[in-house]
CSV table of C-alpha atoms in Angstrom, one decimal:
chain,number,residue,atom,x,y,z
A,59,MET,CA,68.7,48.2,49.4
A,60,PRO,CA,67.9,46.4,52.6
A,61,VAL,CA,66.5,47.0,56.0
A,62,PHE,CA,67.8,45.6,59.3
A,63,PRO,CA,64.7,45.4,61.4
A,64,PHE,CA,64.8,46.3,65.0
A,65,ARG,CA,61.8,45.7,67.1
A,66,PRO,CA,60.4,48.0,68.2
A,67,SER,CA,61.7,50.6,65.8
A,68,LEU,CA,60.9,53.8,67.7
A,69,GLN,CA,63.6,54.6,70.2
A,70,ALA,CA,64.4,57.2,72.9
A,71,ALA,CA,67.3,59.6,72.3
A,72,ILE,CA,69.1,62.3,74.3
A,73,THR,CA,69.2,65.7,72.7
A,74,THR,CA,71.3,68.8,73.5
A,75,PRO,CA,69.2,72.0,73.9
A,76,ALA,CA,70.6,75.4,73.1
A,77,LYS,CA,70.8,76.4,76.7
A,78,PRO,CA,73.4,74.9,79.2
A,79,ARG,CA,70.6,73.1,80.9
A,80,ARG,CA,70.6,69.5,79.7
A,81,ARG,CA,67.6,67.5,78.7
A,82,LEU,CA,66.9,63.9,77.7
A,83,LYS,CA,64.0,63.7,75.3
A,84,ARG,CA,62.2,60.8,73.6
A,85,LEU,CA,62.0,61.1,69.8
A,86,GLY,CA,59.6,59.3,67.4
A,87,ALA,CA,56.1,59.5,66.1
A,88,THR,CA,54.5,57.9,69.1
A,89,ALA,CA,56.7,59.5,71.7
A,90,ALA,CA,55.6,62.0,74.4
A,91,ALA,CA,56.8,65.5,74.3
A,92,ALA,CA,58.0,65.5,77.9
A,93,ALA,CA,61.7,65.9,78.7
A,94,VAL,CA,63.7,65.4,81.8
A,95,VAL,CA,66.7,67.3,83.1
A,96,LEU,CA,70.0,65.4,82.8
A,97,ALA,CA,71.5,66.4,86.2
A,98,LEU,CA,75.2,65.5,86.0
A,99,THR,CA,76.4,67.8,88.9
A,100,ALA,CA,79.9,67.8,90.2
A,101,CYS,CA,78.9,66.6,93.7
A,102,GLY,CA,76.7,63.9,95.1
A,103,GLY,CA,76.1,60.7,93.2
A,104,GLY,CA,73.9,57.7,92.7
A,105,GLY,CA,75.0,54.1,92.9
A,106,SER,CA,74.4,51.1,95.1
A,107,PRO,CA,74.8,50.9,98.9
A,108,GLN,CA,77.2,48.7,100.8
A,109,SER,CA,75.5,46.6,103.5
A,110,ALA,CA,76.5,46.6,107.1
A,111,GLY,CA,78.2,43.2,106.5
A,112,GLY,CA,80.5,44.7,103.9
A,113,THR,CA,78.8,43.2,100.8
A,114,VAL,CA,78.7,45.6,97.9
A,115,GLU,CA,75.4,45.7,95.9
A,116,LEU,CA,75.5,46.7,92.2
A,117,ARG,CA,72.5,47.4,90.1
A,118,PHE,CA,72.7,46.0,86.5
A,119,SER,CA,70.2,47.1,83.9
A,120,TRP,CA,69.5,45.6,80.4
A,121,TRP,CA,66.8,45.2,77.9
A,122,GLY,CA,65.8,42.0,76.2
A,123,SER,CA,63.6,38.9,76.1
A,124,ASP,CA,62.7,36.5,78.9
A,125,LYS,CA,65.4,34.2,77.5
A,126,ARG,CA,68.0,37.0,77.8
A,127,ALA,CA,66.9,37.5,81.4
A,128,GLN,CA,67.4,33.8,82.2
A,129,VAL,CA,70.9,33.6,80.6
A,130,THR,CA,72.0,36.9,82.1
A,131,GLN,CA,70.9,35.8,85.6
A,132,ALA,CA,72.9,32.6,85.1
A,133,ALA,CA,76.0,34.7,84.4
A,134,ILE,CA,75.2,36.8,87.5
A,135,ASP,CA,74.9,33.7,89.6
A,136,ALA,CA,78.3,32.5,88.3
A,137,PHE,CA,79.9,35.8,89.2
A,138,GLU,CA,78.5,35.9,92.7
A,139,ALA,CA,79.7,32.4,93.3
A,140,GLN,CA,83.3,33.6,92.6
A,141,ASN,CA,82.8,36.9,94.4
A,142,PRO,CA,80.7,36.4,97.5
A,143,GLY,CA,81.3,40.0,98.6
A,144,ILE,CA,79.5,41.4,95.6
A,145,LYS,CA,75.8,41.1,94.9
A,146,ILE,CA,74.2,42.0,91.6
A,147,LYS,CA,70.7,43.3,91.5
A,148,ALA,CA,69.0,42.8,88.1
A,149,GLU,CA,66.9,45.5,86.5
A,150,TYR,CA,65.5,44.7,83.1
A,151,GLY,CA,62.7,45.3,80.7
A,152,ASP,CA,61.8,45.6,77.0
A,153,TRP,CA,63.4,47.9,74.5
A,154,SER,CA,60.4,50.2,74.2
A,155,GLY,CA,60.6,51.6,77.7
A,156,TYR,CA,64.3,51.1,78.5
A,157,TRP,CA,65.6,54.4,77.3
A,158,ASP,CA,63.0,56.6,78.9
A,159,LYS,CA,63.6,54.8,82.2
A,160,LEU,CA,67.4,55.2,81.9
A,161,ALA,CA,67.1,58.9,81.0
A,162,THR,CA,64.9,59.5,84.0
A,163,GLN,CA,67.3,57.5,86.3
A,164,VAL,CA,70.3,59.5,85.0
A,165,ALA,CA,68.5,62.8,85.5
A,166,ALA,CA,67.6,61.8,89.0
A,167,ASN,CA,71.3,60.8,89.7
A,168,ASP,CA,70.0,57.3,90.3
A,169,ALA,CA,71.6,55.4,87.3
A,170,PRO,CA,72.3,51.7,87.5
A,171,ASP,CA,75.9,50.8,88.2
A,172,ILE,CA,76.2,48.6,85.1
A,173,ILE,CA,74.3,49.6,82.0
A,174,GLN,CA,73.6,47.7,78.8
A,175,MET,CA,74.2,50.4,76.2
A,176,ASP,CA,73.4,50.7,72.5
A,177,GLU,CA,75.6,52.1,69.7
A,178,LYS,CA,73.1,54.8,69.0
A,179,TYR,CA,73.3,56.3,72.4
A,180,ILE,CA,76.8,55.6,73.7
A,181,THR,CA,78.2,58.9,72.3
A,182,GLU,CA,75.3,60.8,73.7
A,183,TYR,CA,75.7,59.5,77.2
A,184,SER,CA,79.5,59.5,77.1
A,185,SER,CA,79.7,63.1,76.0
A,186,ARG,CA,77.5,64.2,78.9
A,187,GLY,CA,79.8,62.5,81.4
A,188,ALA,CA,77.2,59.8,82.3
A,189,LEU,CA,79.5,56.8,81.6
A,190,LEU,CA,82.6,55.6,83.3
A,191,ASP,CA,86.0,55.5,81.4
A,192,LEU,CA,86.7,51.8,81.8
A,193,SER,CA,90.2,52.1,80.5
A,194,LYS,CA,91.2,53.4,83.9
A,195,TYR,CA,90.1,50.2,85.6
A,196,ASP,CA,91.1,46.5,85.3
A,197,VAL,CA,89.2,45.3,82.3
A,198,ASP,CA,91.1,43.1,79.9
A,199,THR,CA,90.5,43.7,76.2
A,200,SER,CA,93.5,41.9,74.8
A,201,LYS,CA,91.4,39.2,73.2
A,202,PHE,CA,89.0,41.5,71.5
A,203,ASP,CA,88.8,42.2,67.8
A,204,GLU,CA,90.1,45.7,67.2
A,205,ALA,CA,87.0,47.0,65.5
A,206,ALA,CA,84.8,45.7,68.3
A,207,LEU,CA,87.0,47.3,70.9
A,208,ASN,CA,87.2,50.7,69.1
A,209,ALA,CA,83.4,50.8,68.8
A,210,GLY,CA,83.3,51.6,72.6
A,211,LYS,CA,86.0,54.2,72.4
A,212,GLY,CA,85.6,58.0,72.0
A,213,GLU,CA,86.8,61.3,73.2
A,214,ASP,CA,85.6,60.4,76.7
A,215,GLY,CA,87.6,57.2,76.8
A,216,LEU,CA,86.6,53.5,76.7
A,217,THR,CA,82.9,53.9,77.8
A,218,GLY,CA,81.7,50.6,76.4
A,219,ILE,CA,82.9,47.0,76.2
A,220,ALA,CA,81.3,45.1,73.4
A,221,ALA,CA,78.9,42.4,74.6
A,222,GLY,CA,78.7,40.7,71.2
A,223,ILE,CA,79.7,41.0,67.6
A,224,ASN,CA,77.1,41.2,64.8
A,225,ALA,CA,77.2,41.7,61.1
A,226,ALA,CA,74.6,42.9,58.6
A,227,THR,CA,73.3,39.9,56.7
A,228,ILE,CA,70.7,38.8,54.2
A,229,LEU,CA,68.8,35.8,55.4
A,230,ALA,CA,67.2,33.6,52.8
A,231,ASN,CA,64.3,31.2,53.3
A,232,PRO,CA,65.2,28.2,51.1
A,233,GLU,CA,61.6,26.9,51.2
A,234,VAL,CA,60.4,30.0,49.4
A,235,PHE,CA,63.0,29.6,46.7
A,236,LYS,CA,62.3,25.8,46.3
A,237,ALA,CA,58.6,26.4,45.9
A,238,ALA,CA,59.3,29.0,43.2
A,239,GLY,CA,61.8,26.8,41.5
A,240,VAL,CA,64.5,29.5,41.7
A,241,GLU,CA,68.1,28.8,42.8
A,242,LEU,CA,69.6,30.5,45.8
A,243,PRO,CA,72.1,33.2,44.8
A,244,ASP,CA,75.8,32.8,45.1
A,245,ASP,CA,76.5,35.5,47.8
A,246,THR,CA,80.3,35.6,47.0
A,247,LYS,CA,79.7,37.3,43.6
A,248,TRP,CA,76.2,38.7,43.3
A,249,THR,CA,75.4,42.4,42.5
A,250,TRP,CA,72.4,44.5,43.3
A,251,GLU,CA,71.1,44.0,39.8
A,252,ASP,CA,71.2,40.2,40.5
A,253,PHE,CA,69.4,40.9,43.8
A,254,GLU,CA,66.6,42.7,42.0
A,255,ARG,CA,66.3,40.2,39.2
A,256,ILE,CA,66.3,37.1,41.5
A,257,ALA,CA,63.8,38.7,43.9
A,258,ALA,CA,61.4,39.7,41.0
A,259,GLU,CA,61.7,36.1,39.6
A,260,VAL,CA,60.7,34.6,43.0
A,261,THR,CA,57.7,36.9,43.2
A,262,ALA,CA,56.6,36.1,39.7
A,263,LYS,CA,56.7,32.3,40.4
A,264,SER,CA,55.2,32.4,43.9
A,265,PRO,CA,51.6,32.6,45.1
A,266,LYS,CA,50.0,36.1,45.4
A,267,GLY,CA,51.3,37.9,48.5
A,268,THR,CA,54.7,36.2,48.5
A,269,TYR,CA,57.6,38.4,47.4
A,270,GLY,CA,61.2,37.6,46.5
A,271,ALA,CA,62.5,40.1,49.1
A,272,ALA,CA,61.4,42.4,51.9
A,273,ALA,CA,61.7,46.1,51.3
A,274,TYR,CA,64.2,48.3,53.0
A,275,GLY,CA,64.0,51.9,54.3
A,276,THR,CA,62.8,51.6,57.8
A,277,ASP,CA,66.2,51.6,59.5
A,278,GLU,CA,69.3,53.8,59.0
A,279,ALA,CA,71.6,50.8,59.0
A,280,SER,CA,70.5,49.8,55.5
A,281,LEU,CA,71.2,53.3,54.4
A,282,GLY,CA,74.7,53.1,55.9
A,283,VAL,CA,75.6,50.0,53.9
A,284,TRP,CA,74.3,51.6,50.7
A,285,LEU,CA,76.4,54.8,51.3
A,286,ARG,CA,79.5,52.8,52.1
A,287,GLN,CA,79.3,50.9,48.8
A,288,ASN,CA,79.1,54.2,47.1
A,289,GLY,CA,82.1,55.8,48.7
A,290,LYS,CA,80.1,57.8,51.3
A,291,SER,CA,79.2,57.2,55.0
A,292,LEU,CA,76.3,57.7,57.3
A,293,TYR,CA,78.4,59.8,59.7
A,294,THR,CA,81.8,61.4,59.6
A,295,SER,CA,84.4,61.1,62.3
A,296,ASP,CA,83.6,64.6,63.5
A,297,GLY,CA,80.0,63.8,64.0
A,298,LYS,CA,78.4,65.2,60.8
A,299,LEU,CA,76.4,63.5,58.0
A,300,GLY,CA,78.7,61.9,55.5
A,301,PHE,CA,76.4,62.1,52.5
A,302,GLU,CA,74.3,64.5,50.4
A,303,PRO,CA,70.6,64.5,49.5
A,304,SER,CA,71.3,63.0,46.1
A,305,ASP,CA,72.9,59.9,47.8
A,306,ILE,CA,69.8,59.0,49.8
A,307,ALA,CA,67.6,60.0,46.8
A,308,ASP,CA,69.4,57.3,44.7
A,309,TRP,CA,68.8,54.8,47.5
A,310,TRP,CA,65.1,55.5,47.4
A,311,ALA,CA,65.0,55.4,43.6
A,312,PHE,CA,66.4,51.9,43.6
A,313,LEU,CA,63.7,50.9,46.1
A,314,LYS,CA,61.0,52.4,44.0
A,315,GLN,CA,62.3,50.5,41.0
A,316,MET,CA,62.2,47.2,42.8
A,317,SER,CA,58.7,48.0,44.0
A,318,GLU,CA,57.6,48.6,40.4
A,319,LYS,CA,59.0,45.3,39.4
A,320,LYS,CA,57.3,43.6,42.4
A,321,ALA,CA,60.6,42.4,43.7
A,322,VAL,CA,59.5,43.8,47.1
A,323,PRO,CA,56.0,44.4,48.6
A,324,SER,CA,53.8,47.4,47.9
A,325,ALA,CA,53.8,50.5,50.0
A,326,ALA,CA,50.8,49.4,52.1
A,327,GLU,CA,52.3,46.0,52.7
A,328,VAL,CA,55.6,47.5,53.7
A,329,VAL,CA,53.9,49.6,56.4
A,330,GLU,CA,52.0,46.5,57.6
A,331,ALA,CA,55.2,44.5,57.7
A,332,GLU,CA,57.0,47.1,59.8
A,333,ALA,CA,54.4,46.7,62.6
A,334,ALA,CA,54.8,42.9,62.7
A,335,PRO,CA,56.8,41.2,65.5
A,336,LEU,CA,59.8,39.1,64.5
A,337,ASP,CA,58.0,35.8,64.6
A,338,GLN,CA,55.4,37.3,62.1
A,339,SER,CA,57.9,38.8,59.7
A,340,GLY,CA,57.7,37.9,56.1
A,341,LEU,CA,60.8,35.8,56.3
A,342,ALA,CA,59.5,33.8,59.2
A,343,THR,CA,56.1,33.2,57.7
A,344,GLY,CA,57.4,32.3,54.2
A,345,LYS,CA,56.1,35.5,52.6
A,346,ASN,CA,59.6,36.7,51.7
A,347,GLY,CA,62.4,34.8,50.1
A,348,LEU,CA,65.1,37.3,51.3
A,349,ALA,CA,65.2,39.8,54.1
A,350,PHE,CA,67.8,41.9,55.9
A,351,TRP,CA,68.6,41.3,59.5
A,352,TRP,CA,71.5,41.4,61.9
A,353,SER,CA,73.3,38.1,62.3
A,354,ASN,CA,72.4,37.5,65.9
A,355,GLN,CA,68.7,37.4,65.0
A,356,LEU,CA,69.1,34.2,62.9
A,357,PRO,CA,68.3,31.8,65.8
A,358,ALA,CA,65.0,33.5,66.7
A,359,LEU,CA,64.0,33.7,63.0
A,360,GLU,CA,64.8,30.0,62.4
A,361,LYS,CA,62.7,29.1,65.4
A,362,ALA,CA,59.8,31.2,64.1
A,363,ALA,CA,60.2,29.9,60.6
A,364,GLY,CA,60.2,26.2,61.7
A,365,GLY,CA,63.2,25.4,59.4
A,366,GLU,CA,66.7,26.4,58.5
A,367,LEU,CA,67.5,29.8,57.0
A,368,LYS,CA,70.6,30.5,55.0
A,369,VAL,CA,73.0,33.4,55.8
A,370,LEU,CA,74.1,35.4,52.8
A,371,ARG,CA,76.6,38.3,52.3
A,372,PHE,CA,75.3,41.5,50.9
A,373,PRO,CA,75.3,42.1,47.2
A,374,SER,CA,77.8,44.7,46.0
A,375,LYS,CA,78.0,47.0,43.0
A,376,THR,CA,80.9,45.0,41.5
A,377,GLY,CA,80.0,41.5,42.4
A,378,SER,CA,83.0,41.1,44.7
A,379,ALA,CA,82.4,40.2,48.3
A,380,SER,CA,85.2,42.4,49.5
A,381,ASP,CA,83.3,45.4,48.0
A,382,ALA,CA,80.2,44.8,50.1
A,383,GLN,CA,81.8,47.0,52.8
A,384,LEU,CA,80.4,45.0,55.7
A,385,TRP,CA,81.8,45.5,59.2
A,386,TYR,CA,81.7,44.0,62.7
A,387,LYS,CA,79.1,45.8,64.8
A,388,ALA,CA,79.0,45.7,68.6
A,389,SER,CA,75.5,44.4,69.2
A,390,GLN,CA,75.4,46.0,72.7
A,391,PHE,CA,77.9,47.4,75.2
A,392,TRP,CA,78.7,46.8,78.8
A,393,SER,CA,78.9,50.3,80.2
A,394,ALA,CA,79.0,51.7,83.7
A,395,SER,CA,77.6,54.8,85.4
A,396,SER,CA,80.2,57.5,86.1
A,397,ARG,CA,78.4,58.1,89.4
A,398,THR,CA,78.8,54.6,90.7
A,399,LYS,CA,80.2,54.4,94.2
A,400,HIS,CA,81.9,51.2,93.5
A,401,PRO,CA,83.9,51.5,90.2
A,402,GLU,CA,86.4,48.8,91.0
A,403,GLU,CA,83.7,46.2,91.7
A,404,VAL,CA,81.8,47.4,88.6
A,405,ALA,CA,84.9,46.9,86.5
A,406,LYS,CA,85.4,43.4,88.0
A,407,PHE,CA,81.9,42.4,87.0
A,408,ILE,CA,82.3,43.8,83.4
A,409,ASN,CA,85.7,42.1,83.1
A,410,PHE,CA,83.9,38.8,84.1
A,411,LEU,CA,81.2,39.2,81.5
A,412,ALA,CA,83.7,40.0,78.8
A,413,ASN,CA,86.5,37.5,79.6
A,414,ASP,CA,85.4,34.6,81.8
A,415,VAL,CA,84.4,31.3,80.3
A,416,LYS,CA,81.8,30.8,83.0
A,417,ALA,CA,80.1,34.0,81.7
A,418,GLY,CA,80.4,32.8,78.1
A,419,GLU,CA,78.8,29.4,79.0
A,420,ALA,CA,75.8,31.2,80.5
A,421,LEU,CA,75.4,33.9,77.8
A,422,LEU,CA,76.5,31.9,74.8
A,423,ALA,CA,75.5,33.8,71.7
A,424,ASP,CA,72.4,35.7,73.1
A,425,ARG,CA,74.0,39.1,72.4
A,426,GLY,CA,75.9,38.1,69.3
A,427,VAL,CA,79.2,36.3,68.7
A,428,TYR,CA,81.4,36.5,71.8
A,429,PRO,CA,84.1,39.2,71.2
A,430,ASN,CA,86.7,37.5,73.3
A,431,SER,CA,88.2,34.9,70.9
A,432,GLU,CA,89.3,32.5,73.6
A,433,VAL,CA,85.9,32.5,75.2
A,434,ARG,CA,84.3,32.1,71.8
A,435,GLU,CA,86.4,29.0,71.1
A,436,ALA,CA,85.8,27.5,74.6
A,437,ILE,CA,82.0,27.7,74.3
A,438,ALA,CA,81.7,26.6,70.7
A,439,PRO,CA,80.7,23.0,71.7
A,440,LYS,CA,77.7,24.4,73.7
A,441,LEU,CA,76.3,26.5,70.9
A,442,THR,CA,73.1,25.6,69.0
A,443,PRO,CA,73.4,24.8,65.3
A,444,ALA,CA,71.9,28.2,64.5
A,445,ASP,CA,74.5,30.0,66.6
A,446,VAL,CA,77.3,27.9,65.0
A,447,LYS,CA,76.0,29.1,61.7
A,448,VAL,CA,76.3,32.7,62.8
A,449,VAL,CA,79.8,32.2,64.2
A,450,GLU,CA,80.9,30.6,61.0
A,451,PHE,CA,79.6,33.6,59.0
A,452,ILE,CA,81.3,36.1,61.2
A,453,ASP,CA,84.6,34.2,60.7
A,454,GLN,CA,84.1,33.8,56.9
A,455,ILE,CA,83.8,37.5,56.3
A,456,LYS,CA,86.7,38.6,58.4
A,457,GLY,CA,89.0,39.2,55.5
A,458,GLU,CA,86.4,41.0,53.5
A,459,LEU,CA,85.4,43.7,56.0
A,460,GLY,CA,85.6,47.4,55.2
A,461,GLU,CA,86.8,50.1,57.6
A,462,ALA,CA,84.7,50.4,60.7
A,463,PRO,CA,82.1,53.2,60.4
A,464,ALA,CA,82.3,56.3,62.5
A,465,PRO,CA,80.2,56.0,65.7
A,466,PRO,CA,76.7,57.6,65.7
A,467,PRO,CA,77.0,61.2,67.1
A,468,LYS,CA,74.8,62.9,69.6
A,469,GLY,CA,71.2,63.0,68.4
A,470,ALA,CA,71.6,60.0,66.2
A,471,GLY,CA,68.7,58.3,67.9
A,472,ALA,CA,66.4,60.5,65.8
A,473,ILE,CA,67.7,59.3,62.4
A,474,GLN,CA,65.9,56.0,62.1
A,475,GLU,CA,62.5,57.7,62.5
A,476,ILE,CA,63.4,60.3,59.9
A,477,VAL,CA,64.5,57.6,57.4
A,478,LYS,CA,61.4,55.5,58.1
A,479,ARG,CA,59.0,58.5,57.7
A,480,TYR,CA,60.5,59.7,54.4
A,481,THR,CA,60.7,56.1,53.0
A,482,SER,CA,56.9,56.0,53.4
A,483,GLU,CA,56.5,59.4,51.7
A,484,VAL,CA,58.5,58.1,48.7
A,485,LEU,CA,56.7,54.7,48.5
A,486,PHE,CA,53.3,56.3,48.7
A,487,GLU,CA,54.5,58.9,46.1
A,488,ARG,CA,53.7,61.9,48.3
A,489,LEU,CA,57.2,63.2,47.7
A,490,SER,CA,59.7,62.6,44.8
A,491,THR,CA,63.0,61.0,45.8
A,492,ASP,CA,64.8,64.3,45.3
A,493,GLU,CA,62.3,66.2,47.5
A,494,ALA,CA,62.5,63.5,50.2
A,495,GLY,CA,66.3,63.5,50.1
A,496,LYS,CA,66.5,67.3,50.7
A,497,LYS,CA,63.9,67.3,53.5
A,498,ALA,CA,65.3,64.2,55.2
A,499,VAL,CA,68.9,65.5,55.1
A,500,ASP,CA,67.9,68.8,56.5
A,501,GLU,CA,66.1,67.1,59.4
A,502,MET,CA,69.0,64.7,60.1
A,503,ALA,CA,71.5,67.4,60.1
A,504,ALA,CA,69.4,69.4,62.6
A,505,ALA,CA,69.0,66.3,64.8
A,506,ILE,CA,72.7,65.7,65.2
A,507,SER,CA,73.8,69.3,65.4
A,508,GLY,CA,71.8,69.7,68.6
């Protein structure tokens, strides 16, 4: 079963302590033990000032690459040209420090007005009253896919507008298959047994150090797909785990079986690969024939690989594409601080990002396929061939999608690290799959129970 690599893999999360006092705490093997108080008091408030001349200044925070900063600034410039009375102040950095910084800002009542939010943490921040309910403001969502729109909804309202649509994919490096003399699989009807057999064949016919597929087990998204195909789920709608220890034990058992057949790298190689940046991943360097990534990562991977990659559907248990149980995932959200002093102007900017062709022409597919169908069609001629390939894949699987998964509950930011740690224990044979399943589920349940 696959992995959807996120770089870096360790993330910050907000946790709920036993006492009424609220804390935001970084989780992960390399994280510090410090915590900060989440001060969401009933009075006062952060937000951006209004200048003497009547211009409203809004702070806009996001994570991402230098390229993302450039395209986002272009969208800001287009908005400001249409709205001379509103100025947008950019605040951005990389993923690794973003969540600690945001937690500190929220605790200090100094959150940015507009916040790029992730699926893992939107429930956490929303449930603590940190995010604005955008349904109460003028943000048009009529052209959004229902699943993408619902991903930003919860008990606290519409606290996130999808910035892009992704889907879980398997990316294939055709050059690795060609060198091995193995045909690429037919992704409309392959099974997991086919996946294992094909990957093992590529390994056997390739130079030492090249494997038919990357291993999985360092991200909870791969576990989520496995569970969905087996009638379970990562989370339930009421914020609990939707599976038992035996379910995750089976997932690891299949991984061990593939490792024994050399369809995927060894335990030591898996650990080494996890530390590699995207451009040094096995798929990009020609060391893996197949690997599991989110669809919007295709352009960067093709650039790193120096050649075209092929987008494939997941295998299924039955060999039917409709049983792969894929779904549209919101790549990120446009959210807003509940403490902003300028909610109307914030909503106007988010509405622009979501629905204006000028914004679409600037952002293109940087954050995934545009959720607004009309904007997506308008910007199609400006997309790169790699981006077009992603859009086509998203359109192709529309009729095959399963039900959208329940959103990650509070504390879900800890799950990835737990999955990663116990995958290592299993691969290095320090724990049996059953032992790892019991320990992992206990830790996961504790993390999301708060």
